[in-house]
Every structure is written in C-alpha cells, then in structure tokens.
PDB file of C-alpha atoms in Angstrom:
ATOM      1  CA  UNK A1306       0.000   0.000   0.000  1.00  0.00           C
ATOM      2  CA  UNK A1307       1.844   3.096  -1.269  1.00  0.00           C
ATOM      3  CA  UNK A1308       1.716   6.370   0.592  1.00  0.00           C
ATOM      4  CA  UNK A1309      -0.521   8.830  -1.235  1.00  0.00           C
ATOM      5  CA  UNK A1310      -0.461  12.531  -0.416  1.00  0.00           C
ATOM      6  CA  UNK A1311      -2.861  15.098  -1.781  1.00  0.00           C
ATOM      7  CA  UNK A1312      -1.247  18.318  -2.951  1.00  0.00           C
ATOM      8  CA  UNK A1313      -2.368  21.636  -4.356  1.00  0.00           C
ATOM      9  CA  UNK A1314      -1.622  21.239  -8.061  1.00  0.00           C
ATOM     10  CA  UNK A1315       0.331  24.495  -8.252  1.00  0.00           C
ATOM     11  CA  UNK A1316       2.755  23.136  -5.633  1.00  0.00           C
ATOM     12  CA  UNK A1317       3.314  20.099  -7.837  1.00  0.00           C
ATOM     13  CA  UNK A1318       4.470  22.429 -10.600  1.00  0.00           C
ATOM     14  CA  UNK A1319       1.261  22.485 -12.636  1.00  0.00           C
ATOM     15  CA  UNK A1320       0.582  25.868 -14.245  1.00  0.00           C
ATOM     16  CA  UNK A1321      -2.901  26.300 -12.837  1.00  0.00           C
ATOM     17  CA  UNK A1322      -2.645  29.592 -10.943  1.00  0.00           C
ATOM     18  CA  UNK A1323      -4.635  32.682 -11.907  1.00  0.00           C
ATOM     19  CA  UNK A1324      -1.643  34.022 -13.855  1.00  0.00           C
ATOM     20  CA  UNK A1325      -0.901  30.675 -15.565  1.00  0.00           C
ATOM     21  CA  UNK A1326       2.017  30.166 -13.193  1.00  0.00           C
ATOM     22  CA  UNK A1327       2.840  27.658 -10.478  1.00  0.00           C
ATOM     23  CA  UNK A1328       4.469  27.552  -7.016  1.00  0.00           C
ATOM     24  CA  UNK A1329       6.425  24.304  -7.318  1.00  0.00           C
ATOM     25  CA  UNK A1330       7.615  23.159  -3.890  1.00  0.00           C
ATOM     26  CA  UNK A1331      11.212  21.950  -3.940  1.00  0.00           C
ATOM     27  CA  UNK A1332      11.022  19.722  -0.863  1.00  0.00           C
ATOM     28  CA  UNK A1333       7.830  18.008  -1.958  1.00  0.00           C
ATOM     29  CA  UNK A1334       8.802  17.431  -5.572  1.00  0.00           C
ATOM     30  CA  UNK A1335      12.582  16.896  -5.329  1.00  0.00           C
ATOM     31  CA  UNK A1336      12.941  15.094  -1.991  1.00  0.00           C
ATOM     32  CA  UNK A1337       9.688  13.664  -0.670  1.00  0.00           C
ATOM     33  CA  UNK A1338       8.461  12.595  -4.126  1.00  0.00           C
ATOM     34  CA  UNK A1339      10.905   9.689  -4.124  1.00  0.00           C
ATOM     35  CA  UNK A1340       8.964   8.125  -1.252  1.00  0.00           C
ATOM     36  CA  UNK A1341       5.308   8.999  -1.862  1.00  0.00           C
ATOM     37  CA  UNK A1342       2.733   9.230  -4.627  1.00  0.00           C
ATOM     38  CA  UNK A1343       1.036  12.598  -5.135  1.00  0.00           C
ATOM     39  CA  UNK A1344      -2.586  13.222  -6.027  1.00  0.00           C
ATOM     40  CA  UNK A1345      -2.849  16.846  -7.271  1.00  0.00           C
ATOM     41  CA  UNK A1346      -5.939  19.008  -6.865  1.00  0.00           C
ATOM     42  CA  UNK A1347      -6.763  22.511  -8.066  1.00  0.00           C
ATOM     43  CA  UNK A1348     -10.164  23.406  -6.635  1.00  0.00           C
ATOM     44  CA  UNK A1349     -10.463  26.608  -8.644  1.00  0.00           C
ATOM     45  CA  UNK A1350      -9.966  24.840 -11.956  1.00  0.00           C
ATOM     46  CA  UNK A1351     -12.187  21.984 -10.774  1.00  0.00           C
ATOM     47  CA  UNK A1352     -15.135  24.355 -10.298  1.00  0.00           C
ATOM     48  CA  UNK A1353     -14.747  25.756 -13.795  1.00  0.00           C
ATOM     49  CA  UNK A1354     -12.463  28.784 -13.459  1.00  0.00           C
ATOM     50  CA  UNK A1355     -10.214  29.390 -16.436  1.00  0.00           C
ATOM     51  CA  UNK A1356      -6.436  29.597 -16.771  1.00  0.00           C
ATOM     52  CA  UNK A1357      -5.546  32.448 -16.651  1.00  0.00           C
ATOM     53  CA  UNK A1358      -8.374  34.025 -14.667  1.00  0.00           C
ATOM     54  CA  UNK A1359      -9.217  37.094 -12.593  1.00  0.00           C
ATOM     55  CA  UNK A1360      -8.009  36.925  -9.009  1.00  0.00           C
ATOM     56  CA  UNK A1361     -10.469  35.894  -6.301  1.00  0.00           C
ATOM     57  CA  UNK A1362     -10.500  36.672  -2.604  1.00  0.00           C
ATOM     58  CA  UNK A1363     -12.544  35.966   0.496  1.00  0.00           C
ATOM     59  CA  UNK A1364     -14.976  38.814   1.180  1.00  0.00           C
ATOM     60  CA  UNK A1365     -17.109  39.127   4.301  1.00  0.00           C
ATOM     61  CA  UNK A1366     -20.645  40.232   3.538  1.00  0.00           C
ATOM     62  CA  UNK A1367     -22.554  40.297   6.807  1.00  0.00           C
ATOM     63  CA  UNK A1368     -22.303  36.795   8.257  1.00  0.00           C
ATOM     64  CA  UNK A1369     -21.356  35.255   4.911  1.00  0.00           C
ATOM     65  CA  UNK A1370     -17.911  34.922   3.357  1.00  0.00           C
ATOM     66  CA  UNK A1371     -17.941  35.016  -0.416  1.00  0.00           C
ATOM     67  CA  UNK A1372     -15.068  33.844  -2.588  1.00  0.00           C
ATOM     68  CA  UNK A1373     -15.260  36.241  -5.484  1.00  0.00           C
ATOM     69  CA  UNK A1374     -13.472  38.789  -7.607  1.00  0.00           C
ATOM     70  CA  UNK A1375     -12.359  41.961  -5.788  1.00  0.00           C
ATOM     71  CA  UNK A1376     -15.559  43.730  -6.910  1.00  0.00           C
ATOM     72  CA  UNK A1377     -17.671  40.991  -5.319  1.00  0.00           C
ATOM     73  CA  UNK A1378     -18.837  39.395  -8.553  1.00  0.00           C
ATOM     74  CA  UNK A1379     -18.535  35.737  -9.560  1.00  0.00           C
ATOM     75  CA  UNK A1380     -18.887  34.107  -6.126  1.00  0.00           C
ATOM     76  CA  UNK A1381     -17.530  30.529  -6.308  1.00  0.00           C
ATOM     77  CA  UNK A1382     -17.590  29.887  -2.572  1.00  0.00           C
ATOM     78  CA  UNK A1383     -20.494  27.402  -2.648  1.00  0.00           C
ATOM     79  CA  UNK A1384     -18.961  25.516  -5.581  1.00  0.00           C
ATOM     80  CA  UNK A1385     -15.565  25.313  -3.853  1.00  0.00           C
ATOM     81  CA  UNK A1386     -17.194  24.078  -0.662  1.00  0.00           C
ATOM     82  CA  UNK A1387     -19.173  21.426  -2.537  1.00  0.00           C
ATOM     83  CA  UNK A1388     -16.059  20.249  -4.368  1.00  0.00           C
ATOM     84  CA  UNK A1389     -14.106  20.182  -1.118  1.00  0.00           C
ATOM     85  CA  UNK A1390     -16.801  18.095   0.538  1.00  0.00           C
ATOM     86  CA  UNK A1391     -16.816  15.685  -2.396  1.00  0.00           C
ATOM     87  CA  UNK A1392     -13.049  15.179  -2.232  1.00  0.00           C
ATOM     88  CA  UNK A1393     -13.107  14.961   1.557  1.00  0.00           C
ATOM     89  CA  UNK A1394     -15.843  12.332   1.713  1.00  0.00           C
ATOM     90  CA  UNK A1395     -15.166  10.310  -1.429  1.00  0.00           C
ATOM     91  CA  UNK A1396     -11.402  10.445  -2.010  1.00  0.00           C
ATOM     92  CA  UNK A1397      -9.492  11.618   1.073  1.00  0.00           C
ATOM     93  CA  UNK A1398      -9.717   8.214   2.790  1.00  0.00           C
ATOM     94  CA  UNK A1399      -7.126   7.050   0.251  1.00  0.00           C
ATOM     95  CA  UNK A1400      -4.699   9.789   1.318  1.00  0.00           C
ATOM     96  CA  UNK A1401      -2.236   9.796   4.208  1.00  0.00           C
ATOM     97  CA  UNK A1402      -1.603  13.536   4.139  1.00  0.00           C
ATOM     98  CA  UNK A1403      -2.221  16.743   2.216  1.00  0.00           C
ATOM     99  CA  UNK A1404      -0.017  19.724   1.328  1.00  0.00           C
ATOM    100  CA  UNK A1405      -1.965  22.888   0.549  1.00  0.00           C
ATOM    101  CA  UNK A1406      -1.021  26.291  -0.821  1.00  0.00           C
ATOM    102  CA  UNK A1407      -0.660  28.925   1.899  1.00  0.00           C
ATOM    103  CA  UNK A1408      -2.862  32.038   1.924  1.00  0.00           C
ATOM    104  CA  UNK A1409      -4.998  30.807  -0.967  1.00  0.00           C
ATOM    105  CA  UNK A1410      -8.732  31.643  -0.621  1.00  0.00           C
ATOM    106  CA  UNK A1411      -9.466  28.074  -1.666  1.00  0.00           C
ATOM    107  CA  UNK A1412      -6.530  26.078  -0.248  1.00  0.00           C
ATOM    108  CA  UNK A1413      -5.013  28.047   2.634  1.00  0.00           C
ATOM    109  CA  UNK A1414      -5.008  26.236   5.974  1.00  0.00           C
ATOM    110  CA  UNK A1415      -4.917  29.348   8.149  1.00  0.00           C
ATOM    111  CA  UNK A1416      -4.295  33.111   8.061  1.00  0.00           C
ATOM    112  CA  UNK A1417      -6.153  33.586   4.771  1.00  0.00           C
ATOM    113  CA  UNK A1418      -7.039  37.244   4.178  1.00  0.00           C
ATOM    114  CA  UNK A1419     -10.726  38.088   4.536  1.00  0.00           C
ATOM    115  CA  UNK A1420     -11.597  41.496   3.060  1.00  0.00           C
ATOM    116  CA  UNK A1421     -14.418  43.764   4.079  1.00  0.00           C
ATOM    117  CA  UNK A1422     -17.130  44.378   1.514  1.00  0.00           C
ATOM    118  CA  UNK A1423     -15.754  47.782   0.563  1.00  0.00           C
ATOM    119  CA  UNK A1424     -12.316  46.297  -0.094  1.00  0.00           C
ATOM    120  CA  UNK A1425     -10.668  48.861   2.186  1.00  0.00           C
ATOM    121  CA  UNK A1426      -9.274  46.462   4.763  1.00  0.00           C
ATOM    122  CA  UNK A1427      -8.745  42.826   5.654  1.00  0.00           C
ATOM    123  CA  UNK A1428      -7.944  40.479   8.500  1.00  0.00           C
ATOM    124  CA  UNK A1429      -5.916  37.260   8.331  1.00  0.00           C
ATOM    125  CA  UNK A1430      -8.561  35.070   9.936  1.00  0.00           C
ATOM    126  CA  UNK A1431      -9.775  32.896   7.074  1.00  0.00           C
ATOM    127  CA  UNK A1432      -9.391  29.278   6.056  1.00  0.00           C
ATOM    128  CA  UNK A1433      -9.442  28.206   2.418  1.00  0.00           C
ATOM    129  CA  UNK A1434     -12.906  26.937   1.516  1.00  0.00           C
ATOM    130  CA  UNK A1435     -11.628  23.679   0.012  1.00  0.00           C
ATOM    131  CA  UNK A1436      -9.212  22.962   2.859  1.00  0.00           C
ATOM    132  CA  UNK A1437     -11.866  23.731   5.451  1.00  0.00           C
ATOM    133  CA  UNK A1438     -13.891  20.812   4.105  1.00  0.00           C
ATOM    134  CA  UNK A1439     -10.862  18.520   4.221  1.00  0.00           C
ATOM    135  CA  UNK A1440     -10.263  19.361   7.879  1.00  0.00           C
ATOM    136  CA  UNK A1441     -13.944  19.138   8.799  1.00  0.00           C
ATOM    137  CA  UNK A1442     -14.531  15.678   7.348  1.00  0.00           C
ATOM    138  CA  UNK A1443     -11.033  14.216   7.926  1.00  0.00           C
ATOM    139  CA  UNK A1444      -9.818  15.384  11.343  1.00  0.00           C
ATOM    140  CA  UNK A1445      -7.127  12.677  11.445  1.00  0.00           C
ATOM    141  CA  UNK A1446      -5.596  13.567   8.073  1.00  0.00           C
ATOM    142  CA  UNK A1447      -2.239  15.382   8.420  1.00  0.00           C
ATOM    143  CA  UNK A1448      -2.499  18.673   6.527  1.00  0.00           C
ATOM    144  CA  UNK A1449       0.257  21.258   6.134  1.00  0.00           C
ATOM    145  CA  UNK A1450       0.948  24.382   4.107  1.00  0.00           C
ATOM    146  CA  UNK A1451       3.882  24.819   1.745  1.00  0.00           C
ATOM    147  CA  UNK A1452       5.236  27.841   3.599  1.00  0.00           C
ATOM    148  CA  UNK A1453       5.227  26.105   6.979  1.00  0.00           C
ATOM    149  CA  UNK A1454       7.233  23.232   5.491  1.00  0.00           C
ATOM    150  CA  UNK A1455      10.227  25.588   5.451  1.00  0.00           C
ATOM    151  CA  UNK A1456      10.324  25.273   9.245  1.00  0.00           C
ATOM    152  CA  UNK A1457      12.407  22.143  10.024  1.00  0.00           C
ATOM    153  CA  UNK A1458      10.322  21.287  13.108  1.00  0.00           C
ATOM    154  CA  UNK A1459       6.984  21.614  11.304  1.00  0.00           C
ATOM    155  CA  UNK A1460       8.358  19.734   8.287  1.00  0.00           C
ATOM    156  CA  UNK A1461       9.578  16.830  10.419  1.00  0.00           C
ATOM    157  CA  UNK A1462       6.332  16.729  12.366  1.00  0.00           C
ATOM    158  CA  UNK A1463       4.179  16.665   9.238  1.00  0.00           C
ATOM    159  CA  UNK A1464       6.136  13.830   7.618  1.00  0.00           C
ATOM    160  CA  UNK A1465       6.119  11.948  10.911  1.00  0.00           C
ATOM    161  CA  UNK A1466       2.331  12.177  11.109  1.00  0.00           C
ATOM    162  CA  UNK A1467       1.945  11.123   7.478  1.00  0.00           C
ATOM    163  CA  UNK A1468       3.933   7.943   8.082  1.00  0.00           C
ATOM    164  CA  UNK A1469       2.180   7.135  11.359  1.00  0.00           C
ATOM    165  CA  UNK A1470      -1.236   7.685   9.811  1.00  0.00           C
ATOM    166  CA  UNK A1471      -0.304   5.543   6.822  1.00  0.00           C
ATOM    167  CA  UNK A1472       0.790   2.761   9.180  1.00  0.00           C
ATOM    168  CA  UNK A1473      -2.603   3.008  10.879  1.00  0.00           C
ATOM    169  CA  UNK A1474      -4.438   2.888   7.546  1.00  0.00           C
ATOM    170  CA  UNK A1475      -2.433  -0.220   6.644  1.00  0.00           C
ATOM    171  CA  UNK A1476      -3.312  -1.812   9.978  1.00  0.00           C
ATOM    172  CA  UNK A1477      -7.005  -1.172   9.379  1.00  0.00           C
ATOM    173  CA  UNK A1478      -6.856  -3.079   6.112  1.00  0.00           C
ATOM    174  CA  UNK A1479      -6.679  -6.235   8.252  1.00  0.00           C
ATOM    175  CA  UNK A1480      -9.320  -7.669  10.624  1.00  0.00           C
ATOM    176  CA  UNK A1481      -9.278  -5.679  13.865  1.00  0.00           C
ATOM    177  CA  UNK A1482      -8.040  -7.380  17.023  1.00  0.00           C
ATOM    178  CA  UNK A1483      -6.918  -6.245  20.444  1.00  0.00           C
ATOM    179  CA  UNK A1484      -3.594  -7.973  19.835  1.00  0.00           C
ATOM    180  CA  UNK A1485      -3.034  -5.936  16.653  1.00  0.00           C
ATOM    181  CA  UNK A1486      -3.883  -2.693  18.456  1.00  0.00           C
ATOM    182  CA  UNK A1487      -1.553  -3.571  21.316  1.00  0.00           C
ATOM    183  CA  UNK A1488       1.282  -4.426  18.942  1.00  0.00           C
ATOM    184  CA  UNK A1489       0.779  -1.146  17.094  1.00  0.00           C
ATOM    185  CA  UNK A1490       0.893   0.791  20.362  1.00  0.00           C
ATOM    186  CA  UNK A1491       4.007  -1.093  21.424  1.00  0.00           C
ATOM    187  CA  UNK A1492       5.777  -0.131  18.207  1.00  0.00           C
ATOM    188  CA  UNK A1493       4.924   3.573  18.560  1.00  0.00           C
ATOM    189  CA  UNK A1494       5.398   3.717  22.345  1.00  0.00           C
ATOM    190  CA  UNK A1495       8.525   5.871  22.462  1.00  0.00           C
ATOM    191  CA  UNK A1496       7.483   8.070  19.562  1.00  0.00           C
ATOM    192  CA  UNK A1497       4.298   8.873  21.442  1.00  0.00           C
ATOM    193  CA  UNK A1498       6.191   9.345  24.696  1.00  0.00           C
ATOM    194  CA  UNK A1499       8.507  11.905  23.097  1.00  0.00           C
ATOM    195  CA  UNK A1500       5.560  14.055  22.080  1.00  0.00           C
ATOM    196  CA  UNK A1501       3.254  13.771  25.068  1.00  0.00           C
ATOM    197  CA  UNK A1502       4.003  11.493  27.984  1.00  0.00           C
ATOM    198  CA  UNK A1503       0.503  11.787  29.445  1.00  0.00           C
ATOM    199  CA  UNK A1504      -1.040  10.609  26.172  1.00  0.00           C
ATOM    200  CA  UNK A1505       1.291   7.613  26.205  1.00  0.00           C
ATOM    201  CA  UNK A1506      -0.039   6.655  29.637  1.00  0.00           C
ATOM    202  CA  UNK A1507      -3.689   7.318  28.744  1.00  0.00           C
ATOM    203  CA  UNK A1508      -3.629   5.357  25.492  1.00  0.00           C
ATOM    204  CA  UNK A1509      -1.842   2.462  27.130  1.00  0.00           C
ATOM    205  CA  UNK A1510      -4.539   2.396  29.791  1.00  0.00           C
ATOM    206  CA  UNK A1511      -7.229   2.548  27.101  1.00  0.00           C
ATOM    207  CA  UNK A1512      -5.889  -0.608  25.463  1.00  0.00           C
ATOM    208  CA  UNK A1513      -5.225  -2.301  28.787  1.00  0.00           C
ATOM    209  CA  UNK A1514      -8.863  -1.933  29.827  1.00  0.00           C
ATOM    210  CA  UNK A1515     -10.337  -2.762  26.395  1.00  0.00           C
ATOM    211  CA  UNK A1516     -12.893  -5.538  26.022  1.00  0.00           C
ATOM    212  CA  UNK A1517     -13.451  -7.638  22.936  1.00  0.00           C
ATOM    213  CA  UNK A1518     -16.925  -6.248  22.187  1.00  0.00           C
ATOM    214  CA  UNK A1519     -15.940  -2.566  21.918  1.00  0.00           C
ATOM    215  CA  UNK A1520     -12.889  -2.739  19.678  1.00  0.00           C
ATOM    216  CA  UNK A1521     -14.150  -0.356  16.996  1.00  0.00           C
ATOM    217  CA  UNK A1522     -14.750   2.370  19.573  1.00  0.00           C
ATOM    218  CA  UNK A1523     -11.422   1.637  21.233  1.00  0.00           C
ATOM    219  CA  UNK A1524      -9.642   1.850  17.862  1.00  0.00           C
ATOM    220  CA  UNK A1525     -11.346   5.155  17.093  1.00  0.00           C
ATOM    221  CA  UNK A1526     -10.477   6.617  20.498  1.00  0.00           C
ATOM    222  CA  UNK A1527      -6.922   5.363  20.183  1.00  0.00           C
ATOM    223  CA  UNK A1528      -6.099   6.832  16.780  1.00  0.00           C
ATOM    224  CA  UNK A1529      -7.749  10.148  17.636  1.00  0.00           C
ATOM    225  CA  UNK A1530      -5.674  10.312  20.808  1.00  0.00           C
ATOM    226  CA  UNK A1531      -2.494   9.328  18.994  1.00  0.00           C
ATOM    227  CA  UNK A1532      -2.835  11.829  16.147  1.00  0.00           C
ATOM    228  CA  UNK A1533      -3.766  14.593  18.590  1.00  0.00           C
ATOM    229  CA  UNK A1534      -0.665  13.839  20.675  1.00  0.00           C
ATOM    230  CA  UNK A1535       1.510  14.003  17.543  1.00  0.00           C
ATOM    231  CA  UNK A1536      -0.130  17.173  16.211  1.00  0.00           C
ATOM    232  CA  UNK A1537       2.682  19.420  17.470  1.00  0.00           C
ATOM    233  CA  UNK A1538       6.457  18.940  17.239  1.00  0.00           C
ATOM    234  CA  UNK A1539       8.054  17.198  20.213  1.00  0.00           C
ATOM    235  CA  UNK A1540       9.946  19.494  22.581  1.00  0.00           C
ATOM    236  CA  UNK A1541      13.612  19.054  23.443  1.00  0.00           C
ATOM    237  CA  UNK A1542      12.538  18.171  26.965  1.00  0.00           C
ATOM    238  CA  UNK A1543      10.191  15.459  25.698  1.00  0.00           C
ATOM    239  CA  UNK A1544      12.815  14.030  23.363  1.00  0.00           C
ATOM    240  CA  UNK A1545      15.526  14.104  26.017  1.00  0.00           C
ATOM    241  CA  UNK A1546      13.306  12.396  28.592  1.00  0.00           C
ATOM    242  CA  UNK A1547      12.486   9.679  26.053  1.00  0.00           C
ATOM    243  CA  UNK A1548      16.169   9.159  25.295  1.00  0.00           C
ATOM    244  CA  UNK A1549      16.807   8.789  29.017  1.00  0.00           C
ATOM    245  CA  UNK A1550      14.112   6.091  29.188  1.00  0.00           C
ATOM    246  CA  UNK A1551      15.868   4.290  26.356  1.00  0.00           C
ATOM    247  CA  UNK A1552      19.188   4.671  28.128  1.00  0.00           C
ATOM    248  CA  UNK A1553      17.770   2.589  30.962  1.00  0.00           C
ATOM    249  CA  UNK A1554      17.856  -0.507  28.757  1.00  0.00           C
ATOM    250  CA  UNK A1555      21.656  -0.389  28.805  1.00  0.00           C
ATOM    251  CA  UNK A1556      22.381   0.163  32.497  1.00  0.00           C
ATOM    252  CA  UNK A1557      23.799  -3.356  32.838  1.00  0.00           C
ATOM    253  CA  UNK A1558      25.367  -3.467  29.387  1.00  0.00           C
ATOM    254  CA  UNK A1559      27.518  -0.352  29.123  1.00  0.00           C
ATOM    255  CA  UNK A1560      30.769   0.570  30.775  1.00  0.00           C
ATOM    256  CA  UNK A1561      30.941   3.639  32.981  1.00  0.00           C
ATOM    257  CA  UNK A1562      32.567   5.589  30.169  1.00  0.00           C
ATOM    258  CA  UNK A1563      29.892   4.551  27.663  1.00  0.00           C
ATOM    259  CA  UNK A1564      27.113   5.540  30.066  1.00  0.00           C
ATOM    260  CA  UNK A1565      28.754   8.904  30.582  1.00  0.00           C
ATOM    261  CA  UNK A1566      29.101   9.412  26.829  1.00  0.00           C
ATOM    262  CA  UNK A1567      25.397   8.729  26.301  1.00  0.00           C
ATOM    263  CA  UNK A1568      24.353  10.980  29.185  1.00  0.00           C
ATOM    264  CA  UNK A1569      26.484  13.824  27.857  1.00  0.00           C
ATOM    265  CA  UNK A1570      25.057  13.473  24.332  1.00  0.00           C
ATOM    266  CA  UNK A1571      21.495  13.598  25.681  1.00  0.00           C
ATOM    267  CA  UNK A1572      22.296  16.627  27.848  1.00  0.00           C
ATOM    268  CA  UNK A1573      23.940  18.447  24.949  1.00  0.00           C
ATOM    269  CA  UNK A1574      20.806  17.863  22.904  1.00  0.00           C
ATOM    270  CA  UNK A1575      18.576  19.058  25.744  1.00  0.00           C
ATOM    271  CA  UNK A1576      20.590  22.296  25.902  1.00  0.00           C
ATOM    272  CA  UNK A1577      20.307  22.814  22.140  1.00  0.00           C
ATOM    273  CA  UNK A1578      24.002  22.291  21.448  1.00  0.00           C
ATOM    274  CA  UNK A1579      23.531  19.378  19.031  1.00  0.00           C
ATOM    275  CA  UNK A1580      20.619  18.151  16.877  1.00  0.00           C
ATOM    276  CA  UNK A1581      18.510  15.118  17.748  1.00  0.00           C
ATOM    277  CA  UNK A1582      20.361  12.739  15.468  1.00  0.00           C
ATOM    278  CA  UNK A1583      23.498  12.956  17.651  1.00  0.00           C
ATOM    279  CA  UNK A1584      22.190  11.226  20.809  1.00  0.00           C
ATOM    280  CA  UNK A1585      19.782   9.162  18.739  1.00  0.00           C
ATOM    281  CA  UNK A1586      22.586   7.728  16.614  1.00  0.00           C
ATOM    282  CA  UNK A1587      24.502   6.795  19.745  1.00  0.00           C
ATOM    283  CA  UNK A1588      21.502   5.001  21.250  1.00  0.00           C
ATOM    284  CA  UNK A1589      20.893   3.195  17.958  1.00  0.00           C
ATOM    285  CA  UNK A1590      24.496   2.057  17.913  1.00  0.00           C
ATOM    286  CA  UNK A1591      24.035   0.306  21.241  1.00  0.00           C
ATOM    287  CA  UNK A1592      20.669  -1.128  20.201  1.00  0.00           C
ATOM    288  CA  UNK A1593      22.384  -2.830  17.276  1.00  0.00           C
ATOM    289  CA  UNK A1594      25.506  -3.757  19.224  1.00  0.00           C
ATOM    290  CA  UNK A1595      23.555  -5.543  21.968  1.00  0.00           C
ATOM    291  CA  UNK A1596      20.647  -6.678  19.763  1.00  0.00           C
ATOM    292  CA  UNK A1597      17.989  -5.252  22.090  1.00  0.00           C
ATOM    293  CA  UNK A1598      14.997  -6.891  20.385  1.00  0.00           C
ATOM    294  CA  UNK A1599      12.251  -4.695  21.873  1.00  0.00           C
ATOM    295  CA  UNK A1600      14.000  -1.494  20.820  1.00  0.00           C
ATOM    296  CA  UNK A1601      14.855  -2.806  17.370  1.00  0.00           C
ATOM    297  CA  UNK A1602      11.158  -2.720  16.459  1.00  0.00           C
ATOM    298  CA  UNK A1603      10.538   0.792  17.805  1.00  0.00           C
ATOM    299  CA  UNK A1604       9.286   3.285  15.213  1.00  0.00           C
ATOM    300  CA  UNK A1605      10.970   6.056  17.204  1.00  0.00           C
ATOM    301  CA  UNK A1606      14.314   5.264  15.605  1.00  0.00           C
ATOM    302  CA  UNK A1607      13.101   5.279  11.986  1.00  0.00           C
ATOM    303  CA  UNK A1608       9.605   6.786  11.655  1.00  0.00           C
ATOM    304  CA  UNK A1609      10.294   7.819   8.031  1.00  0.00           C
ATOM    305  CA  UNK A1610      13.069   7.321   5.438  1.00  0.00           C
ATOM    306  CA  UNK A1611      16.489   8.405   6.707  1.00  0.00           C
ATOM    307  CA  UNK A1612      17.204   9.893   3.260  1.00  0.00           C
ATOM    308  CA  UNK A1613      14.911  12.798   4.099  1.00  0.00           C
ATOM    309  CA  UNK A1614      17.435  13.936   6.773  1.00  0.00           C
ATOM    310  CA  UNK A1615      14.647  15.421   8.852  1.00  0.00           C
ATOM    311  CA  UNK A1616      16.336  14.963  12.221  1.00  0.00           C
ATOM    312  CA  UNK A1617      19.443  16.855  11.165  1.00  0.00           C
ATOM    313  CA  UNK A1618      17.706  20.190  11.736  1.00  0.00           C
ATOM    314  CA  UNK A1619      15.805  19.608  14.979  1.00  0.00           C
TER     315      UNK A1619
END
C-alpha cells in the first residue's frame, strides 16, 4: 500500500494559478516525491475557473464569506465548498496527508485574508474553503501548508504524522483485534512518549482496559488520541526524557565511560548544542551492538526514510 499525499496542483508544478504560473515546492517534488505518490488538486480549476483568470479573494458580507473577484462578482464559494466536501468524503480516505497552498482563498489552511465588503481592509482570519472541508470531514488527516514546510520542526512533524497515519491505515486493512492494536501501540510507544508522555499513559490504559466487544470504539479513540498527541512537534525536553528512558535498557550493558558518553550526548541535545540525530545515533548504535529486540522494532528510531534527513535540523 503506497503512501498517497494530496497536494495543491500548483505546488506540484502544474501551471494552474490565476496568472498561468505555479508555485512548485522543492522539498515536496525533489525530496519527498521519491517516497510517496502525489494526487494533485486545483479546486479553482475543478469548479470551472479558467487559466488564466481574474483573481479571487474571500470577502465578508454580513455573516457570509464570499469567494469572489475583488468587486464581489462571480462568487464561487459554494462551488468550492461542494467540491471540497466531495473530495473529503469520497477520495481523502485514500490519502495519508495533504499539502496545501498557503494564503490561498481556496486552499489556505490558516491566516487567509478576509476582506471587508468595501475592499478597504482585511484580517488574516480565514481558512481556504476547500481545505476547510478537508479538515472538517477528515480530522485525522495530516495537513500542512507549503510555507510552513520551510520550518524544520513543522516539516519533520508533518512527515512523521503522514507515516504514522499511513501505518494506521495499513493496519485497518486487516481484521481488527486487540492484539493488533496492542502491537501497534508497542511499536509507537517511544514516539508517542517523546511528544506527550501523558497521552502515552492514557492510550496504554485505554488498550489495557479494552474488552473484545468494543474494539471499533477503542480503535477510534486510540487513533484520535495518537494523532492529537503528535499534532505538534516534540519538545527538546520530551525528546531528552524519552532518550533517558531508552538509556535505561543499557544500564547493565555499558561501561561507565559509555554511560557517561550517552548521558552527555542527551544533555547536549537538551541544551540545544547538538541536533537530535546525535544522541539518537549513539543510542541506535548500542541497540544494534547488543541486539535489544524490543528497541529494534521501535518506530521512534526510523519513523520515516532516513534519506529525508529530517532529524538533522531539529
């Protein structure tokens, strides 16, 4: 089951913007594309707008927000919403993530400009009409904007969530069992811990108290809790505490000097002196050296392809 990601067509390099241009995203198309399959969407073209075309914007008229030309004519808001709902309900279940075009009146995820009716002012409070439908009907789906992907922490977190969500979708292709849920949780234990320790405890308790006749509800509660816990980048404190938990597996295996080396690497990371991959690489070295079976299957060490180099910048 390949990883499919929806993407605003202009970010994929398609010349579908109002000026016949594009906003090709280098990371998505030159780095991530080697590992995923893209499904491009241009809501504005899908609802019948031409290429090129007059610009459109979100305009507040009373309690209604139109998506129209600057003079208020040609409102395509209802058509964009209907198309967004169609994609969200009929196609988005096949996707493991979505990259949308920032600030677009149709695709923006946040901070979209909403103009007053006179066109004399605006506020950055809007959400693209198409993307709003994606988020409404698919609350688990990882969605990110192209501009925010320039932030190494947000980029890493988005790709992390895509791969976790895809793993969940793959799991759900098989008959549901408590054993399968427990194994999934076991694999993602330390990844979850690094983001939100309390969620790790709560979700473990959820599975520990599960009964055989409520598995669908348990599965739903679990994945909602997991994706919510992963929704923000892990802090240095959370990562460092997780690394210290992992260090505990080696207390009887390492020499005093090796223990000190690992402790110093973790502390340097906590202080922001080195990136995450420094202490992580050291822990991985000992996992391989001593063949610690339980840690070898932990997603924390390789949640996505190493070729993406995402942990070099966090």
